[in-house]
PDB file of C-alpha atoms in Angstrom:
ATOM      1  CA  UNK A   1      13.112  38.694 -10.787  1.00 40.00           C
ATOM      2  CA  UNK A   2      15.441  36.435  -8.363  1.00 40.00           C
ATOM      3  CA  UNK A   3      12.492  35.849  -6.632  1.00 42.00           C
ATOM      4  CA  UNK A   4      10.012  34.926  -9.284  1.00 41.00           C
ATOM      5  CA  UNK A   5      12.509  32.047 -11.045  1.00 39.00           C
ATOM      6  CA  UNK A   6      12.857  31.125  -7.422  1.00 43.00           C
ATOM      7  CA  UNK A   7       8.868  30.699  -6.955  1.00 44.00           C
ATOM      8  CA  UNK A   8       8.908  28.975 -10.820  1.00 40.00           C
ATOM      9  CA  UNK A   9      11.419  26.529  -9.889  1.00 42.00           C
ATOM     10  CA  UNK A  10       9.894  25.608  -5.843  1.00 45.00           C
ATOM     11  CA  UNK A  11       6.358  25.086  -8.210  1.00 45.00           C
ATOM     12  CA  UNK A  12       7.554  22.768 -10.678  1.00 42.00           C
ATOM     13  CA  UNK A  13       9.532  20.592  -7.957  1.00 45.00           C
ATOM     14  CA  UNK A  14       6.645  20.107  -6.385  1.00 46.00           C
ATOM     15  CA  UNK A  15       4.623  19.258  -9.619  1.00 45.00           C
ATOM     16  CA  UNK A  16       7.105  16.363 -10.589  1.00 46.00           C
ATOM     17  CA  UNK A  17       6.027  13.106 -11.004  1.00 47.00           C
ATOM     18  CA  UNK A  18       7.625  10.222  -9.038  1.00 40.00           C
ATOM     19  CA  UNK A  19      10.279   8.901 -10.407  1.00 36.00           C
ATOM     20  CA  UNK A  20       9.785   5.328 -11.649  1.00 34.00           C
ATOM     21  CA  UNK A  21      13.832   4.402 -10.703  1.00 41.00           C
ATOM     22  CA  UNK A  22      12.757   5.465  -7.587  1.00 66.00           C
ATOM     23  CA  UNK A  23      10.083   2.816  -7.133  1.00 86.00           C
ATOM     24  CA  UNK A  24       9.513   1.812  -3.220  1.00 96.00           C
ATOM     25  CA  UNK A  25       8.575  -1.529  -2.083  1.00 98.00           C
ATOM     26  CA  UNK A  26       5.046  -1.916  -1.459  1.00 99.00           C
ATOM     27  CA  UNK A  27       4.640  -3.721   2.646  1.00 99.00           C
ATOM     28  CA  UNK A  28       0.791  -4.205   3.181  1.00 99.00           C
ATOM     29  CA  UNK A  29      -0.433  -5.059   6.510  1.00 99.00           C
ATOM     30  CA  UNK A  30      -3.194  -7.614   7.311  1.00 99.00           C
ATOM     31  CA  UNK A  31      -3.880  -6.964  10.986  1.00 99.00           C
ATOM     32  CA  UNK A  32      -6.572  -6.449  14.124  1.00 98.00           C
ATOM     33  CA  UNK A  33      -7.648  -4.638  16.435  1.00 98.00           C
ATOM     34  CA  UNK A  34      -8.927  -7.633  18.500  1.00 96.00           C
ATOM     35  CA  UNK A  35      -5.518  -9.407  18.304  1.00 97.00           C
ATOM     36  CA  UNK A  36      -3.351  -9.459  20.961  1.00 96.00           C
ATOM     37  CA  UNK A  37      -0.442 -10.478  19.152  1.00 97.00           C
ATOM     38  CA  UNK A  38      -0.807  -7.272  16.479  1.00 98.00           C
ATOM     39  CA  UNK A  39       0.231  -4.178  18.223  1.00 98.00           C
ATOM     40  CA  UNK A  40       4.407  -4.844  17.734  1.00 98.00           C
ATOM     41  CA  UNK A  41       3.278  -5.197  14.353  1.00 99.00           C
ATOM     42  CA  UNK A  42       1.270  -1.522  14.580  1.00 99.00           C
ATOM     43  CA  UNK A  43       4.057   0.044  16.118  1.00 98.00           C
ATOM     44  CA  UNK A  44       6.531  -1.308  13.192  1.00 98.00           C
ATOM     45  CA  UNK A  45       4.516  -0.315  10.845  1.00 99.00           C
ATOM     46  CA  UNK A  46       4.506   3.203  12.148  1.00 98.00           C
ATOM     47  CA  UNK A  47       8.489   3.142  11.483  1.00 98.00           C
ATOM     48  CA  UNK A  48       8.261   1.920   7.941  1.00 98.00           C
ATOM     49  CA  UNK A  49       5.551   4.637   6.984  1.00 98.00           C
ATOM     50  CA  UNK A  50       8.568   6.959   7.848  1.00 97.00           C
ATOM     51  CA  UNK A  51      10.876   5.793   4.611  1.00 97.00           C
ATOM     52  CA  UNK A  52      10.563   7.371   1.767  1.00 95.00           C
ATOM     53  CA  UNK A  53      11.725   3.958  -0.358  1.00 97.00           C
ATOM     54  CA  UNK A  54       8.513   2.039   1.267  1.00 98.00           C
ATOM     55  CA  UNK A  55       5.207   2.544   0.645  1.00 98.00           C
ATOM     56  CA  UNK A  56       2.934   0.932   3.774  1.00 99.00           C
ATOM     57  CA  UNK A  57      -0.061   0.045   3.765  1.00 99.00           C
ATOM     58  CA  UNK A  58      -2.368  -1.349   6.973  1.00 99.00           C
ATOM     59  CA  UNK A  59      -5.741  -3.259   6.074  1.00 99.00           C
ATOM     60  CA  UNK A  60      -7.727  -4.038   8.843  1.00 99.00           C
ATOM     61  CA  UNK A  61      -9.635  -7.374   8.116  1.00 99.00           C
ATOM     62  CA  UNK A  62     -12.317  -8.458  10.186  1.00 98.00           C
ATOM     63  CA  UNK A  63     -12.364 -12.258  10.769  1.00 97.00           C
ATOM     64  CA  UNK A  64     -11.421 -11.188  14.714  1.00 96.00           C
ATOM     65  CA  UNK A  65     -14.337  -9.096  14.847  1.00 96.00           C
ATOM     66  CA  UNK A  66     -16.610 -11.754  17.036  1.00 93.00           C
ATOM     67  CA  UNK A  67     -13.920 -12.117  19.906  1.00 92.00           C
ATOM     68  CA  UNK A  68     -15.237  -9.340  21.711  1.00 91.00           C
ATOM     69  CA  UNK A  69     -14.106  -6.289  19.926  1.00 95.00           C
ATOM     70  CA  UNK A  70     -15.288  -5.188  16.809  1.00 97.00           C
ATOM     71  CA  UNK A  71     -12.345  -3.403  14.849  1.00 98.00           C
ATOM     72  CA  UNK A  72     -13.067   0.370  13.667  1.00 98.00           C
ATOM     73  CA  UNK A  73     -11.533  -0.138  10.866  1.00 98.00           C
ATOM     74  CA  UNK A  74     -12.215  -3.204   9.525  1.00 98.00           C
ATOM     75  CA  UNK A  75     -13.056  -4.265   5.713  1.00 98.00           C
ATOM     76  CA  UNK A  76     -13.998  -7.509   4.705  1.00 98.00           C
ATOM     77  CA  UNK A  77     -12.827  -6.759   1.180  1.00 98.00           C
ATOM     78  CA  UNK A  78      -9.217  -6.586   3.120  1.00 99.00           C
ATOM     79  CA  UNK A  79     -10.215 -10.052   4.379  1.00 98.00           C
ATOM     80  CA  UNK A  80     -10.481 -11.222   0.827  1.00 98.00           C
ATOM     81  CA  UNK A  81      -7.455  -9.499  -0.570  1.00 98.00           C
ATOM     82  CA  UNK A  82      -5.700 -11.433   2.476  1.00 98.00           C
ATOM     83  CA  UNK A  83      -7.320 -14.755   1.133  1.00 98.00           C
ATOM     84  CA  UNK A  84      -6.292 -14.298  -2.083  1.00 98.00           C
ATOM     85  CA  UNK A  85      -2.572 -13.597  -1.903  1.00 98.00           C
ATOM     86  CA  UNK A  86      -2.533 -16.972   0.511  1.00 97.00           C
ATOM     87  CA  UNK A  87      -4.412 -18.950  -2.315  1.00 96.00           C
ATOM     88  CA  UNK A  88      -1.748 -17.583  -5.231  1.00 95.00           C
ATOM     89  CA  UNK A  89       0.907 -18.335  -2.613  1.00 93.00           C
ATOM     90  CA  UNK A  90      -0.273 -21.911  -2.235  1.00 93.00           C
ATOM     91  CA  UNK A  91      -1.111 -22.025   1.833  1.00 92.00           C
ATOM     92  CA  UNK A  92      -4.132 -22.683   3.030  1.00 90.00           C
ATOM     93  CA  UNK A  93      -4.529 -20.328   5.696  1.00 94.00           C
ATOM     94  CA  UNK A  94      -4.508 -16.774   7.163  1.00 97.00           C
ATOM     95  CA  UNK A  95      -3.345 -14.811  10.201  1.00 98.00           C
ATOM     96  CA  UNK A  96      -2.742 -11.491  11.671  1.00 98.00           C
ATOM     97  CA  UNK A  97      -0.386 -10.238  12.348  1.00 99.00           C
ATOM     98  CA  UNK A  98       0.923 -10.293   8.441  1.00 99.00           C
ATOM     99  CA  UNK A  99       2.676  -8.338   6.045  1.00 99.00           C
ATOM    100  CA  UNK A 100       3.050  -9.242   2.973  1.00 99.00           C
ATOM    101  CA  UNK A 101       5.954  -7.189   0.464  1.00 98.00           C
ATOM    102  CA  UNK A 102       5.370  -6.838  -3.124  1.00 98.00           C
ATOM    103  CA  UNK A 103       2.648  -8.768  -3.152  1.00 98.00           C
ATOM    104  CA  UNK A 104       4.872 -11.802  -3.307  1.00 97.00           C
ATOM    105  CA  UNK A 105       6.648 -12.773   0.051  1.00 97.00           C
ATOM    106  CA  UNK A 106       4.697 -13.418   3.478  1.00 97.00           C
ATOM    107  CA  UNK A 107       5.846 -13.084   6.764  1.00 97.00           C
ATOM    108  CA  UNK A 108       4.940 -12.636   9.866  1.00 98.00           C
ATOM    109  CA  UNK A 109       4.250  -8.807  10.504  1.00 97.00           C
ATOM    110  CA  UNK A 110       6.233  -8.916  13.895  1.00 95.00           C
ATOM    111  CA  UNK A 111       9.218  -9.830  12.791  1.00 97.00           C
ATOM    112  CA  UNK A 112      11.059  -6.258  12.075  1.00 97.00           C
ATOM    113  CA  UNK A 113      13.797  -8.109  10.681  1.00 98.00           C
ATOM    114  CA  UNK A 114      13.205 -10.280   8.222  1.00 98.00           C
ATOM    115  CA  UNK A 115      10.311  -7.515   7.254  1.00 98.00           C
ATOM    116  CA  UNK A 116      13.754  -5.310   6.629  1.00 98.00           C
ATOM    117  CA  UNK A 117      15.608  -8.335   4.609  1.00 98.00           C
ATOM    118  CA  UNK A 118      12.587  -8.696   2.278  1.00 98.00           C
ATOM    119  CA  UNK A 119      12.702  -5.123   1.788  1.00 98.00           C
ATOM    120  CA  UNK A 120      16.237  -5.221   0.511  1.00 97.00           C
ATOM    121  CA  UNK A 121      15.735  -7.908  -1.298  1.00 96.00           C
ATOM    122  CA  UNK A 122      12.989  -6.566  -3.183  1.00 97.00           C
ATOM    123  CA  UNK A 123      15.111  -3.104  -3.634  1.00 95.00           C
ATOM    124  CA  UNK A 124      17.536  -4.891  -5.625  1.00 93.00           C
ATOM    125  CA  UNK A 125      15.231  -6.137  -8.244  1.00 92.00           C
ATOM    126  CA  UNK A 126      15.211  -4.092 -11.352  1.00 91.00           C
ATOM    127  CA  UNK A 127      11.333  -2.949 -11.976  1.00 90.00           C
ATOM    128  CA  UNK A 128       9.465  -4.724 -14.591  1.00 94.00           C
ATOM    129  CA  UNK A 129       6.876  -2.018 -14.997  1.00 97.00           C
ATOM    130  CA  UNK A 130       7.754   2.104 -15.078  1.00 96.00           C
ATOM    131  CA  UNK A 131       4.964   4.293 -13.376  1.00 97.00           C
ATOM    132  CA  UNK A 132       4.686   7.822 -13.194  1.00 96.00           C
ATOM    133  CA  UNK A 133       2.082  10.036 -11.033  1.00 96.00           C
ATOM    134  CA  UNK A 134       1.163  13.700 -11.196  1.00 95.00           C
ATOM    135  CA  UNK A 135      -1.390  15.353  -9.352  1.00 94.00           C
ATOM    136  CA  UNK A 136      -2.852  18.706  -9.693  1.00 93.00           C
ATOM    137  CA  UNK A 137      -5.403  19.547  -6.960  1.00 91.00           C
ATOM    138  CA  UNK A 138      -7.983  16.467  -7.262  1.00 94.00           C
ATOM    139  CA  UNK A 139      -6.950  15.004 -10.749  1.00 95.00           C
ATOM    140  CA  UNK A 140      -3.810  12.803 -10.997  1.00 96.00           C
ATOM    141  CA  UNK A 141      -2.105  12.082 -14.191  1.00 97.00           C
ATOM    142  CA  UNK A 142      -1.546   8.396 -14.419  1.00 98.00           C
ATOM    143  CA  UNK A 143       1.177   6.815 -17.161  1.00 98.00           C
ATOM    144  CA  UNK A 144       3.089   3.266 -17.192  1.00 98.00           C
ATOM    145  CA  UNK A 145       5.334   1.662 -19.613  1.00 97.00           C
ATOM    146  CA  UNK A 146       6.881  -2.011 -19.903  1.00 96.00           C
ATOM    147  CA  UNK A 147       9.092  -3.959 -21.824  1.00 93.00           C
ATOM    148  CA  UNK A 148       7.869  -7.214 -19.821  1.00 93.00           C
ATOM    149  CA  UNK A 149       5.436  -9.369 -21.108  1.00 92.00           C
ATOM    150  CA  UNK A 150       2.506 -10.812 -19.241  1.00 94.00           C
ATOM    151  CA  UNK A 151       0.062 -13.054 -19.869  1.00 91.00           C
ATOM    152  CA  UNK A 152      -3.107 -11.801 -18.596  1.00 93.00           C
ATOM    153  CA  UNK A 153      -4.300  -7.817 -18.055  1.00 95.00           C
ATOM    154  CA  UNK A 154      -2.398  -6.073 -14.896  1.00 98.00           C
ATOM    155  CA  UNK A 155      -5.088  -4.137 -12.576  1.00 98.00           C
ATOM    156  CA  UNK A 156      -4.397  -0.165 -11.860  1.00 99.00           C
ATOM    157  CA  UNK A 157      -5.401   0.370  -8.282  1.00 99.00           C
ATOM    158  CA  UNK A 158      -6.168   3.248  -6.513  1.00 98.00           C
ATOM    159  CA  UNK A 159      -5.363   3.326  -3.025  1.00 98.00           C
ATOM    160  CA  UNK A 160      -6.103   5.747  -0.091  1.00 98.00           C
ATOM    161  CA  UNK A 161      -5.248   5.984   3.518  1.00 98.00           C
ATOM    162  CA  UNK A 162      -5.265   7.883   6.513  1.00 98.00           C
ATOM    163  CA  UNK A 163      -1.669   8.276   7.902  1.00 97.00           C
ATOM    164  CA  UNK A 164      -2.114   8.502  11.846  1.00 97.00           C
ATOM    165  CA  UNK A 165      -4.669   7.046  13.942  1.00 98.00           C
ATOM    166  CA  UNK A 166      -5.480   6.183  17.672  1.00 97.00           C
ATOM    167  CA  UNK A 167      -7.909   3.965  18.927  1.00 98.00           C
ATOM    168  CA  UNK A 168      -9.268   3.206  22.731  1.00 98.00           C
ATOM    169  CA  UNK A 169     -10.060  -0.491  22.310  1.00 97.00           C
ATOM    170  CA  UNK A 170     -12.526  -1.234  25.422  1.00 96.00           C
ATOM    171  CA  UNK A 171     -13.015  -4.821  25.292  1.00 96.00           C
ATOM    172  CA  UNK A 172     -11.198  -8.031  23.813  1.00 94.00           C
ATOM    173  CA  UNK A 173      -8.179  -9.098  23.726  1.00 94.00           C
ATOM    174  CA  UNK A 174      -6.435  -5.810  23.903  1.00 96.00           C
ATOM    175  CA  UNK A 175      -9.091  -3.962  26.185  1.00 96.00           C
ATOM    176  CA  UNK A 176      -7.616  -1.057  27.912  1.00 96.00           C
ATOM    177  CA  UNK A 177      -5.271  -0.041  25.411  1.00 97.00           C
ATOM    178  CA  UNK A 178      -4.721   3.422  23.261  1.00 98.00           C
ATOM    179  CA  UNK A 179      -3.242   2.109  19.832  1.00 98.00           C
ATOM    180  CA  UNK A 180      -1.716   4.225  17.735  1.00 98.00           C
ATOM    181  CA  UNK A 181      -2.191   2.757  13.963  1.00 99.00           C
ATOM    182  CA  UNK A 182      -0.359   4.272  10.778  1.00 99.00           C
ATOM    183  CA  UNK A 183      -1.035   4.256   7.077  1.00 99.00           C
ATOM    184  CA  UNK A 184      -5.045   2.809   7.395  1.00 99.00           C
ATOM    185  CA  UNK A 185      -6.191   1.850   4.526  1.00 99.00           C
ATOM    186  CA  UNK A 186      -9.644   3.588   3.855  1.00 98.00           C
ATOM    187  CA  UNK A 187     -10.478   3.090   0.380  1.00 98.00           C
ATOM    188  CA  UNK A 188      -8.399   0.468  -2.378  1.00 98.00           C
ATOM    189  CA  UNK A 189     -10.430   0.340  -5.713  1.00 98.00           C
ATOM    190  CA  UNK A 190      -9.529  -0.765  -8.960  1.00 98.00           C
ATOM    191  CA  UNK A 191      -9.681   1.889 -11.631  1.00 98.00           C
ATOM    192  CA  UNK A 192      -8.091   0.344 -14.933  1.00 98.00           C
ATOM    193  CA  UNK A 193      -6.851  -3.171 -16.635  1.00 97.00           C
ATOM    194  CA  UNK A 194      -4.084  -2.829 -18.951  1.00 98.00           C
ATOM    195  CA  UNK A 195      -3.347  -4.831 -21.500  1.00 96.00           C
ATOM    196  CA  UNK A 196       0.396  -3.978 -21.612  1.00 96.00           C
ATOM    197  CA  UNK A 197       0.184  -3.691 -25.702  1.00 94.00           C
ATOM    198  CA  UNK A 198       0.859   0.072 -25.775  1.00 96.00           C
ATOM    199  CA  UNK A 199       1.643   2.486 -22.479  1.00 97.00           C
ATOM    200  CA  UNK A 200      -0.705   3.270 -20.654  1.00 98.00           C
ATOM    201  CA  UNK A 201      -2.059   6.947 -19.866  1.00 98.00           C
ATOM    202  CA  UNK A 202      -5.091   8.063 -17.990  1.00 97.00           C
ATOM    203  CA  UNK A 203      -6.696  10.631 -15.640  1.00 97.00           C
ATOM    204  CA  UNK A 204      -8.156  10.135 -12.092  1.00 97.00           C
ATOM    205  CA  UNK A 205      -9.970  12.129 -10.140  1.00 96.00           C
ATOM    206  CA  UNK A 206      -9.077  12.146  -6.160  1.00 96.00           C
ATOM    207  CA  UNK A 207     -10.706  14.279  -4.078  1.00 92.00           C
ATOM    208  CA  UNK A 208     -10.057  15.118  -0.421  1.00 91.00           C
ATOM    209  CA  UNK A 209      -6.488  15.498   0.864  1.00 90.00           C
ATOM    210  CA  UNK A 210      -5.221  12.432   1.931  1.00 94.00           C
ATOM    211  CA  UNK A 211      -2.405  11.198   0.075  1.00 95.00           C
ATOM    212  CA  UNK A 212      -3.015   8.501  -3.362  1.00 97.00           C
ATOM    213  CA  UNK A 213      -0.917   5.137  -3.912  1.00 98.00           C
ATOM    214  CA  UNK A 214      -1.052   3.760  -7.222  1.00 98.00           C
ATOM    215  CA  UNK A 215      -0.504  -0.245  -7.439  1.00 98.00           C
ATOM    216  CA  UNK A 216      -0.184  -1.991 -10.712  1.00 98.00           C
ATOM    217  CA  UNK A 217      -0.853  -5.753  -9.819  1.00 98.00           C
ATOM    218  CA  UNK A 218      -0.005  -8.810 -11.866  1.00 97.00           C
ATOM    219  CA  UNK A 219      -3.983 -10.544 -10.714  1.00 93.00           C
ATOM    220  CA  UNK A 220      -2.775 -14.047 -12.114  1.00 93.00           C
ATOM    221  CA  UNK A 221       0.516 -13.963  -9.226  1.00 95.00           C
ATOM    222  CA  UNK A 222      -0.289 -11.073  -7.269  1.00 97.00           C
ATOM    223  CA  UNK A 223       2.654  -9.313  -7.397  1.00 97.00           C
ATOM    224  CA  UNK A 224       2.872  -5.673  -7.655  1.00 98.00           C
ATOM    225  CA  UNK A 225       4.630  -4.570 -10.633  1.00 98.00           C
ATOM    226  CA  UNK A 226       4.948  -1.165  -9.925  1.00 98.00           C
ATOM    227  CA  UNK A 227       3.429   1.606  -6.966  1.00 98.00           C
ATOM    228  CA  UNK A 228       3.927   5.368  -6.656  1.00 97.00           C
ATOM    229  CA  UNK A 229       2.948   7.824  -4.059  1.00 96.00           C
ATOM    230  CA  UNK A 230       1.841  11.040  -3.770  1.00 95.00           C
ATOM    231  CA  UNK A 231       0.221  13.975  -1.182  1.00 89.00           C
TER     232      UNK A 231
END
């Protein structure tokens, strides 16, 4: 009997959502594999996909592609997410290594620590938007709430990733190299818009077994509201 509350108890842990107080800060890197000045960046990266209060996230763009390596993983939809948070930010240009937190500060992605300041920073603000996620095999079990009000729809995006990489670049600017790469961003699609009238609850499907972020993104500042993780 013991052993059957025991096996009740393990399963429901493991079915509970995440906890919206427990929100992490979302780091997204823009970054290269033909840029010489991006592996620190890599490496760091690697170190934040470790913490369980940050969510990271590397998109490869492609804009270095023609320098004499073409980047593996590469998505010029990452290029244009990149362009876009400069344009709400007000500068006119773009770079790798980047990583931008929350959606809302930018800073160059090898610089560990201001990367950790920003972190802390964002920590201490109190969430505008609760999330919750539940999965069961390949559905997940979306819900959000807010007091907040907004102005225009937020977007509900679905992200995936695969959490370790390596990569033998052969030519460029970093030919010769093995890079290891965490947290690469393989698929980020938007799923819903919500209006923020009434909560929001929905189903997803998600097949395969890498893990599923969840982003709920303010499109008129690009700042993310809210994210949530799970395997």
């Amino acid at each position: 009997m013991r052993r059957t509350i025991a096996s009740l108890l393990a399963s429901l842990m493991l079915a509970a959502p995440v906890a919206a107080q427990d929100q992490p800060v979302v780091v997204e890197l823009f970054t290269s594999q033909g840029c010489s000045s991006c592996p620190p960046a890599d490496a760091f990266l690697h170190k934040l996909a470790e913490r369980e209060d940050v969510i990271a996230l590397a998109l490869h763009v492609d804009y270095w592609d023609y320098i004499g390596w073409k980047d593996v993983f590469a998505n010029p939809d990452y290029t244009t997410r990149q362009r876009s948070y400069a344009r709400k930010g007000g500068r006119r240009m773009i770079y790798t290594p980047q990583m931008v937190i929350n959606g809302q500060d930018h800073v160059v992605g090898n610089r560990p620590m201001d990367v950790t300041d920003l972190i802390e920073m964002h920590q201490d603000k109190e969430p505008s938007v609760a999330l919750t996620l539940t999965r069961d095999g390949d559905q997940i079990e979306i819900a959000a709430t807010t007091e907040a009000s907004f102005s225009d729809p937020l977007t509900v995006q679905l992200v995936r990733y695969s959490p370790d990489n390596k990569v033998e670049i052969k030519s460029g600017e970093n030919a010769g190299r093995t890079i290891s790469y965490a947290n690469v961003v393989t698929d980020l699609s938007v799923i819903n818009e919500w209006d923020t009238a009434a909560p929001l609850e929905f189903s997803q499907n998600v097949e395969g077994d890498q893990p599923v972020v969840v982003l709920v993104q303010n499109q008129s500042t690009g700042v993310i509201e809210a994210a949530a993780k799970v395997n």
